[in-house]
Amino acid sequence: MMAHKPLLYIVKLGGGPIDQPEALEAFLWSFANLALQQDTTQPIYTLLVHGGGKLATELGSKLGIAQQIHEGRRITDSETLKVVTMVYAGYVNKTIVASLQAKGCNALGLTGTDANLITAQQRAALPIDYGFVGDPTSVNTILLDTLFKQAITPIIAPITHNKLGQLLNTNADTIAQTLAVALSSHYSVELVYTFEKNGVLADTNNPESVISTIDKATYQTLKEKEIIHSGMLPKLDNAFTALEAGVASVRIGKADALLSLVKGQAGTTLTHA
Amino acid sequence: MMAHKPLLYIVKLGGGPIDQPEALEAFLWSFANLALQQDTTQPIYTLLVHGGGKLATELGSKLGIAQQIHEGRRITDSETLKVVTMVYAGYVNKTIVASLQAKGCNALGLTGTDANLITAQQRAALPIDYGFVGDPTSVNTILLDTLFKQAITPIIAPITHNKLGQLLNTNADTIAQTLAVALSSHYSVELVYTFEKNGVLADTNNPESVISTIDKATYQTLKEKEIIHSGMLPKLDNAFTALEAGVASVRIGKADALLSLVKGQAGTTLTHA
């Protein structure tokens, strides 16, 4: 019998809801409820990873900084890095933290740079030069253990660094997956990707066509039939990698349905079998 | 005989050096050296509070946001609050943290919002409506104790909140003084205000005319003779308030002379007597 691990929810908040104040507020109420729930049989911890929505793109445009996206990933020159650091680590992170504090959730905002929480390596310039974009190389799980024990909820912005003084823009889905895998040896990690849709859809034109469960074999079939394509592919690839590396469950669904999502009553659940 | 308290340096980095990459780099090397020094007889801790320099003003101008300063304090409407949160808590804070990490100092960036580190009350709108500007009301010293014990150096951006979801712009000198007073019951706090000048000057046109020591009586005389005036007055008022509230020493001087400053070999030292 396995030792009983504390339960840890790692929630990724996607771009869509961040751009809509009402959707963000609804999500943050749900998240605060999740973080404040008590269980007499085990400790429950929560952690939030957020993106930046369209705010970084908007600010870059206002400042006249040309922006390029390649396969859903932002090409980050030095001016764009400054913009995403300001928006993700500054405005979005602190707005979320202040809102959660007002809801009774003891939130604390971090980036990967802080106490080396997530170090990263700048991506090679070939075949595509993404600029100051990093892929995670290590996680400081001791810092997170300490914060959880103090009933602090970490709120993480997707900026990392290379330990040589260079900040790096890093995909928030990848950060959520990296944290989930690194923490799964000491926690039973439930990874939840939230965004503006109800889940993985069988028909992208029908918001109600949520596929409730996908296992690895089904995923192959859905890919071959091109039912799942474009932006959803890296998200699901990340999710199955996390499951194989020891994460207990992965769910995908709408941000404001978080409390139903974690119970498997809404959205898509990915399973090993 | 008093119990032996651990030594804590609280360093405020002023605006001038933040705007000059070479001056900032020189300061951060000195600060990392200070943070990494060891003493076999007692633990030594360090904490940095930074401002935002002219970057917030520049970004506001580029975005076409009208800005007003009254008696050295920024009048903060909602758009200006967004700008200062982006610049102070995002760009400046994370740039400093990444640079210190590269120098071996285990820095972690925070605002007053994070885990309620510094809560504040929005300033009354009369006689001057400063907008979203706050005056500190409480300090979470337990969080700082925990970080110090993990050999983490907190790097604090001057943004606080009112616990009701509202971020507030807060004077960085005031934050340094508030932290120094709150922590002085458990630490022997040496408070160091650094900026672009060599110290408090007897003649503002002569950078070498540093007044090496000022006690409260001398301060009154210097004020009456108008040798000390304008921007230096609130800084010194803050400093004497801190001394009276139990802070062990207050020094004022040039950012890149930090290591000489803390030894009393440069700058101005304020004394009780």
XYZ file of C-alpha atoms in Angstrom:
546
model
C 0.000 0.000 0.000
C 1.320 3.449 -0.918
C 1.916 6.058 1.754
C -0.871 8.609 1.905
C 0.350 11.771 0.178
C -1.159 15.218 0.832
C -3.498 16.366 -1.943
C -2.234 19.233 -4.110
C -4.321 20.995 -6.760
C -2.220 22.704 -9.420
C -4.537 24.943 -11.427
C -3.535 26.650 -14.678
C -5.627 29.723 -15.516
C -5.636 30.298 -19.265
C -5.672 33.549 -21.184
C -9.364 33.969 -22.068
C -10.771 34.535 -18.549
C -7.884 36.883 -17.613
C -9.087 39.362 -20.250
C -12.660 39.455 -18.906
C -13.007 41.004 -15.422
C -16.280 39.160 -14.655
C -14.949 35.757 -15.762
C -11.745 36.358 -13.793
C -13.701 37.306 -10.683
C -15.897 34.172 -10.979
C -12.801 32.001 -11.386
C -11.041 33.585 -8.406
C -14.049 32.983 -6.140
C -14.003 29.314 -7.168
C -10.253 29.102 -6.688
C -10.447 30.724 -3.228
C -13.140 28.195 -2.266
C -10.922 25.356 -3.461
C -7.936 26.743 -1.525
C -9.982 27.251 1.660
C -11.642 23.827 1.752
C -10.723 21.654 4.710
C -10.455 17.882 4.968
C -10.077 16.242 8.386
C -8.277 13.221 6.901
C -5.484 14.956 4.987
C -3.959 18.382 4.284
C -5.073 19.939 0.970
C -2.863 22.449 -0.831
C -3.433 24.593 -3.911
C -1.194 26.433 -6.364
C -2.138 28.655 -9.313
C -0.201 29.200 -12.542
C -1.502 32.006 -14.750
C -0.810 33.330 -18.223
C -1.149 36.927 -19.300
C -4.074 36.940 -21.712
C -4.102 39.561 -24.407
C -2.799 42.295 -22.085
C 0.842 41.763 -23.078
C -0.077 41.905 -26.775
C -2.126 45.056 -26.190
C 0.609 46.785 -24.193
C 3.224 45.818 -26.812
C 1.020 47.293 -29.550
C 0.500 50.546 -27.624
C 4.282 50.823 -27.191
C 4.844 50.137 -30.893
C 6.721 46.876 -30.316
C 6.278 44.489 -33.257
C 5.096 41.083 -32.065
C 5.320 37.651 -33.616
C 3.630 34.418 -32.558
C 4.876 31.086 -33.978
C 2.745 27.973 -33.334
C 1.050 29.647 -30.376
C 4.334 30.697 -28.775
C 5.437 34.300 -28.542
C 8.770 35.223 -30.112
C 10.365 37.250 -27.322
C 12.909 39.963 -28.153
C 14.333 42.116 -25.316
C 11.545 44.727 -25.528
C 8.845 42.030 -25.578
C 10.508 40.342 -22.572
C 10.230 43.643 -20.692
C 6.531 43.858 -21.609
C 5.666 40.276 -20.570
C 7.627 40.660 -17.308
C 5.682 43.839 -16.516
C 2.303 42.341 -17.429
C 2.641 38.753 -16.125
C 4.818 39.256 -13.009
C 3.573 42.771 -12.261
C 0.018 43.668 -13.150
C -1.683 40.281 -13.614
C 0.098 38.508 -10.752
C -0.462 41.247 -8.161
C -4.069 41.881 -9.255
C -4.819 38.173 -8.748
C -2.992 38.070 -5.383
C -4.838 41.146 -4.049
C -8.187 39.739 -5.205
C -7.547 36.342 -3.574
C -6.430 38.007 -0.318
C -9.741 39.894 -0.278
C -11.496 36.487 -0.572
C -9.622 35.040 2.417
C -7.080 33.020 0.429
C -3.510 33.671 1.645
C -1.972 34.126 -1.815
C 1.694 34.953 -2.495
C 2.901 35.772 -6.011
C 6.120 34.352 -7.447
C 7.957 33.894 -10.721
C 10.433 31.114 -11.504
C 13.193 33.645 -10.789
C 12.290 34.042 -7.112
C 14.492 31.826 -4.914
C 15.245 29.854 -8.103
C 11.721 28.422 -8.043
C 11.980 27.363 -11.694
C 15.272 27.658 -13.538
C 15.281 27.312 -17.314
C 17.510 27.059 -20.326
C 17.108 29.505 -23.192
C 15.777 27.622 -26.193
C 18.279 27.007 -29.022
C 17.944 29.511 -31.886
C 17.405 26.739 -34.478
C 15.108 25.879 -36.217
C 13.116 28.890 -34.899
C 14.722 31.656 -32.841
C 12.137 32.296 -30.123
C 14.432 34.866 -28.435
C 14.292 35.039 -24.639
C 12.152 31.921 -24.204
C 13.148 29.232 -21.731
C 12.401 25.567 -21.100
C 12.384 24.542 -17.405
C 15.387 22.656 -16.018
C 14.762 22.522 -12.240
C 12.148 23.230 -9.554
C 12.821 24.402 -5.953
C 10.250 22.124 -4.296
C 11.606 22.952 -0.811
C 10.389 26.550 -1.131
C 6.901 25.331 -2.115
C 6.845 22.800 0.786
C 7.636 25.666 3.184
C 4.901 27.898 1.777
C 2.269 25.111 1.839
C 3.091 24.366 5.496
C 2.380 28.030 6.294
C -1.025 27.777 4.549
C 0.235 30.060 1.791
C -1.102 29.599 -1.758
C 1.596 30.290 -4.397
C 0.429 32.230 -7.478
C 2.965 31.746 -10.241
C 3.620 33.993 -13.264
C 5.279 32.330 -16.284
C 8.679 34.048 -16.132
C 11.796 31.997 -15.347
C 15.550 32.687 -15.482
C 18.792 30.973 -16.466
C 20.678 31.669 -13.182
C 23.030 33.934 -15.169
C 20.848 37.026 -14.787
C 18.653 36.501 -17.855
C 14.878 36.473 -17.420
C 13.082 34.060 -19.781
C 9.491 33.945 -21.002
C 8.100 30.439 -20.430
C 4.866 28.768 -21.532
C 2.424 28.681 -18.596
C 1.052 25.207 -19.528
C 4.619 23.892 -19.445
C 5.220 25.533 -16.048
C 2.073 23.904 -14.627
C 3.121 20.506 -15.993
C 6.739 20.883 -14.761
C 5.575 21.810 -11.245
C 3.039 18.950 -11.245
C 5.697 16.386 -12.167
C 8.320 17.774 -9.737
C 5.845 17.795 -6.839
C 4.234 14.409 -7.576
C 6.818 12.474 -5.550
C 5.608 14.146 -2.330
C 2.027 15.101 -3.192
C -0.948 13.490 -4.887
C -1.137 16.116 -7.644
C -4.375 16.918 -9.436
C -3.524 19.102 -12.424
C -6.343 21.270 -13.793
C -6.033 23.270 -17.003
C -8.755 25.922 -17.167
C -9.605 28.139 -20.119
C -12.614 29.728 -21.857
C -14.083 26.451 -23.266
C -16.070 23.737 -21.509
C -13.415 21.072 -22.135
C -11.975 19.155 -25.076
C -14.732 19.367 -27.719
C -15.711 16.692 -30.255
C -17.028 19.523 -32.456
C -15.309 22.892 -32.043
C -18.520 24.612 -33.215
C -20.594 22.981 -30.478
C -19.575 24.158 -26.971
C -21.662 21.348 -25.415
C -19.819 18.533 -27.225
C -17.386 17.959 -24.341
C -15.526 14.634 -24.436
C -15.760 13.638 -20.775
C -12.896 11.111 -20.693
C -9.872 10.579 -22.918
C -7.325 7.826 -22.429
C -4.102 7.477 -24.373
C -5.573 5.113 -27.000
C -8.596 7.379 -27.560
C -6.218 10.351 -27.867
C -4.347 8.637 -30.722
C -7.635 7.994 -32.547
C -8.862 11.584 -31.992
C -5.565 12.906 -33.364
C -5.652 10.625 -36.424
C -9.231 11.673 -37.218
C -8.114 15.322 -36.715
C -10.909 15.858 -34.184
C -8.215 17.277 -31.891
C -5.880 19.701 -33.628
C -3.926 23.001 -33.489
C -3.740 24.682 -30.053
C -5.177 21.717 -28.148
C -2.397 19.307 -29.225
C 0.507 20.710 -27.124
C -1.866 21.043 -24.134
C -2.868 17.367 -24.347
C 0.674 16.193 -25.098
C 1.787 18.048 -21.924
C -1.069 16.489 -19.976
C -0.283 12.881 -20.975
C 3.424 13.478 -20.237
C 2.417 14.620 -16.749
C 0.230 11.534 -16.188
C 3.038 9.218 -17.250
C 5.419 11.009 -14.875
C 3.255 10.349 -11.810
C 0.628 13.102 -11.701
C -2.593 11.619 -10.242
C -5.116 13.234 -12.599
C -5.381 15.839 -15.346
C -8.588 17.739 -16.085
C -9.355 20.377 -18.716
C -12.332 22.727 -18.682
C -13.926 26.100 -18.161
C -12.344 28.428 -15.586
C -15.533 29.371 -13.747
C -16.543 25.673 -13.456
C -13.422 24.908 -11.397
C -15.269 23.349 -8.444
C -17.216 20.982 -10.755
C -14.075 20.278 -12.771
C -12.063 19.017 -9.795
C -14.903 16.615 -8.951
C -15.003 15.269 -12.515
C -18.558 16.658 -12.922
C -17.592 18.937 -15.790
C -14.900 19.209 -18.452
C -12.576 16.514 -19.765
C -10.680 14.055 -17.574
C -7.544 12.431 -18.984
C -6.809 8.931 -17.746
C -3.840 6.570 -17.885
C -5.654 3.462 -19.060
C 21.900 43.098 29.585
C 19.847 42.816 26.440
C 19.474 39.490 24.657
C 21.642 39.264 21.555
C 19.435 39.884 18.509
C 20.369 38.708 14.992
C 21.674 41.511 12.773
C 19.379 42.610 9.939
C 20.349 45.099 7.237
C 17.352 46.783 5.608
C 18.606 48.587 2.522
C 16.510 51.036 0.504
C 17.699 51.491 -3.085
C 16.651 54.902 -4.378
C 15.568 55.920 -7.834
C 18.734 57.394 -9.329
C 20.852 54.201 -9.522
C 17.894 52.149 -10.848
C 17.883 54.268 -14.009
C 21.593 53.696 -14.729
C 22.481 50.079 -15.600
C 26.134 50.470 -14.500
C 25.264 52.101 -11.168
C 22.600 49.433 -10.557
C 25.051 46.633 -11.325
C 27.670 48.123 -8.963
C 25.067 48.437 -6.217
C 23.820 44.875 -6.692
C 27.364 43.459 -6.437
C 27.793 45.347 -3.135
C 24.393 44.202 -1.912
C 25.123 40.553 -2.823
C 28.411 40.812 -0.905
C 26.576 42.198 2.106
C 23.949 39.433 1.910
C 26.568 36.684 1.552
C 28.839 37.769 4.407
C 29.123 35.322 7.283
C 29.677 35.938 10.952
C 30.475 33.027 13.266
C 29.022 34.834 16.298
C 25.531 35.648 14.977
C 23.250 35.195 11.969
C 23.184 38.164 9.567
C 20.138 38.826 7.381
C 19.506 41.325 4.597
C 16.415 42.768 2.925
C 16.132 45.201 0.013
C 13.385 47.740 -0.662
C 13.531 49.387 -4.075
C 11.749 52.230 -5.843
C 11.073 52.421 -9.541
C 13.237 55.291 -10.747
C 12.090 57.178 -13.797
C 10.898 54.040 -15.607
C 7.301 54.406 -14.398
C 7.218 58.050 -15.489
C 8.694 57.126 -18.881
C 6.249 54.250 -19.435
C 3.322 56.449 -18.385
C 4.419 59.119 -20.893
C 4.755 56.582 -23.710
C 1.229 55.369 -22.951
C -0.094 58.943 -22.898
C -1.073 58.844 -19.217
C -0.896 62.304 -17.642
C 1.166 62.261 -14.480
C 1.256 64.521 -11.468
C 3.757 64.640 -8.610
C 2.866 66.556 -5.419
C 5.682 67.141 -2.874
C 7.688 64.247 -4.286
C 4.754 61.830 -4.163
C 3.053 60.520 -7.267
C -0.680 61.125 -7.614
C -1.890 57.664 -8.591
C -5.048 57.279 -10.693
C -6.104 53.787 -11.818
C -4.031 53.875 -15.023
C -0.954 55.127 -13.152
C -1.450 52.378 -10.547
C -1.364 49.822 -13.369
C 1.866 51.373 -14.676
C 3.642 51.455 -11.294
C 2.534 47.880 -10.520
C 3.942 46.727 -13.864
C 7.205 48.625 -13.465
C 7.923 48.209 -9.716
C 6.539 44.705 -9.034
C 7.212 43.353 -12.536
C 10.185 44.692 -14.453
C 12.338 46.311 -11.746
C 11.714 43.677 -9.071
C 12.351 40.651 -11.296
C 15.371 42.244 -12.994
C 16.949 42.834 -9.569
C 16.062 39.308 -8.364
C 17.541 37.637 -11.478
C 20.708 39.750 -11.201
C 21.180 38.923 -7.496
C 20.587 35.207 -8.155
C 23.375 35.350 -10.773
C 25.634 36.818 -8.040
C 24.888 33.951 -5.620
C 22.381 35.846 -3.453
C 19.166 33.840 -2.942
C 16.761 36.690 -3.676
C 12.950 36.425 -3.679
C 10.761 39.302 -4.840
C 7.632 40.399 -2.977
C 5.169 43.250 -2.722
C 3.186 44.179 0.362
C 0.256 42.335 -1.193
C 1.937 38.925 -1.095
C 0.829 36.964 1.980
C -0.280 40.334 3.436
C 3.357 41.303 3.923
C 2.411 44.984 4.276
C -1.229 46.012 4.452
C -2.115 49.673 4.042
C -4.922 52.168 4.245
C -5.736 54.353 1.270
C -4.842 57.935 2.104
C -7.789 60.268 2.736
C -8.691 62.410 -0.275
C -8.274 65.655 1.713
C -6.372 67.984 1.596
C -4.734 66.386 -1.473
C -6.297 63.425 -3.298
C -3.298 61.203 -4.012
C -5.555 58.526 -5.522
C -4.505 54.895 -4.976
C -1.758 55.697 -2.464
C -1.553 53.814 0.824
C 0.035 54.266 4.232
C 1.175 51.019 5.927
C -0.966 49.590 8.730
C 0.601 46.158 9.453
C 3.600 43.948 8.656
C 3.624 40.121 8.410
C 6.906 39.619 10.262
C 6.345 35.831 10.491
C 6.714 35.490 6.714
C 10.008 37.409 6.821
C 11.275 35.296 9.776
C 10.554 32.154 7.723
C 12.361 33.478 4.646
C 15.418 34.629 6.654
C 15.693 31.177 8.275
C 15.835 29.663 4.775
C 18.691 32.047 3.842
C 16.360 33.852 1.435
C 16.840 37.586 0.849
C 13.496 39.392 0.343
C 13.448 42.064 -2.389
C 10.448 44.310 -1.838
C 8.640 46.483 -4.395
C 6.643 49.435 -2.992
C 3.131 48.194 -3.751
C 0.763 47.337 -0.887
C -2.959 46.555 -0.633
C -5.943 47.294 1.611
C -7.066 43.618 2.056
C -10.239 44.481 0.103
C -8.692 43.786 -3.302
C -7.258 47.246 -3.941
C -3.551 47.590 -4.772
C -1.971 50.776 -3.391
C 1.157 52.680 -4.412
C 3.305 53.281 -1.321
C 6.426 55.374 -0.767
C 9.495 53.102 -0.692
C 11.253 55.107 2.069
C 8.141 54.653 4.214
C 8.104 50.904 3.480
C 11.763 50.573 4.520
C 11.086 52.514 7.729
C 7.898 50.533 8.516
C 9.682 47.202 8.036
C 12.648 48.406 10.118
C 10.411 49.397 13.032
C 8.257 46.242 12.845
C 11.314 43.957 12.781
C 13.315 45.826 15.441
C 11.751 43.876 18.314
C 13.380 40.636 17.060
C 16.369 41.927 15.099
C 19.074 44.514 15.562
C 18.061 46.504 12.472
C 20.539 48.646 10.561
C 18.555 50.773 8.121
C 20.466 52.109 5.098
C 18.956 54.580 2.649
C 20.986 54.628 -0.570
C 20.614 57.036 -3.472
C 22.710 58.892 -6.051
C 24.395 61.318 -3.605
C 27.257 60.729 -1.163
C 25.104 61.449 1.894
C 23.390 64.435 3.502
C 25.288 67.423 2.097
C 26.108 70.692 3.894
C 26.254 72.338 0.452
C 24.059 70.758 -2.252
C 26.468 72.079 -4.905
C 29.450 70.310 -3.335
C 29.136 66.499 -3.513
C 32.049 66.139 -1.060
C 30.400 68.192 1.713
C 28.938 65.115 3.437
C 27.808 65.659 7.019
C 29.144 62.471 8.629
C 26.951 62.466 11.765
C 23.626 64.097 12.573
C 21.885 63.815 15.928
C 18.411 65.113 16.669
C 19.619 68.473 18.018
C 21.896 69.037 15.015
C 18.983 68.124 12.734
C 16.825 70.884 14.244
C 19.602 73.410 13.688
C 20.191 72.254 10.093
C 16.460 72.563 9.391
C 16.242 76.035 10.929
C 19.224 77.239 8.884
C 17.588 75.619 5.812
C 20.770 73.678 5.120
C 18.518 70.613 4.880
C 15.385 71.183 2.822
C 12.905 69.858 0.211
C 13.264 66.156 -0.685
C 15.681 65.372 2.152
C 13.262 66.411 4.916
C 10.752 63.514 4.717
C 13.694 61.062 4.401
C 15.296 62.386 7.597
C 11.980 62.689 9.434
C 11.357 59.006 8.575
C 14.848 58.104 9.733
C 14.568 59.795 13.147
C 11.125 58.217 13.654
C 12.729 54.808 12.995
C 15.555 55.477 15.490
C 13.082 56.506 18.186
C 11.054 53.341 17.545
C 13.992 51.011 18.235
C 15.968 50.755 14.982
C 19.676 50.377 15.873
C 21.162 52.696 13.253
C 20.219 54.716 10.172
C 22.710 55.593 7.440
C 22.261 57.584 4.233
C 24.636 57.549 1.276
C 25.609 56.536 -2.220
C 24.287 53.212 -3.515
C 27.587 51.868 -4.860
C 29.343 52.710 -1.552
C 27.044 50.329 0.362
C 29.852 48.294 1.945
C 31.576 51.449 3.270
C 28.236 52.906 4.313
C 27.310 49.994 6.590
C 30.695 50.351 8.337
C 30.148 54.091 8.887
C 33.146 54.831 6.607
C 31.061 56.809 4.112
C 27.802 58.716 4.024
C 25.803 60.161 6.892
C 25.037 58.331 10.135
C 22.043 59.448 12.177
C 22.335 59.013 15.916
C 19.970 59.138 18.879
C 22.008 61.379 21.132
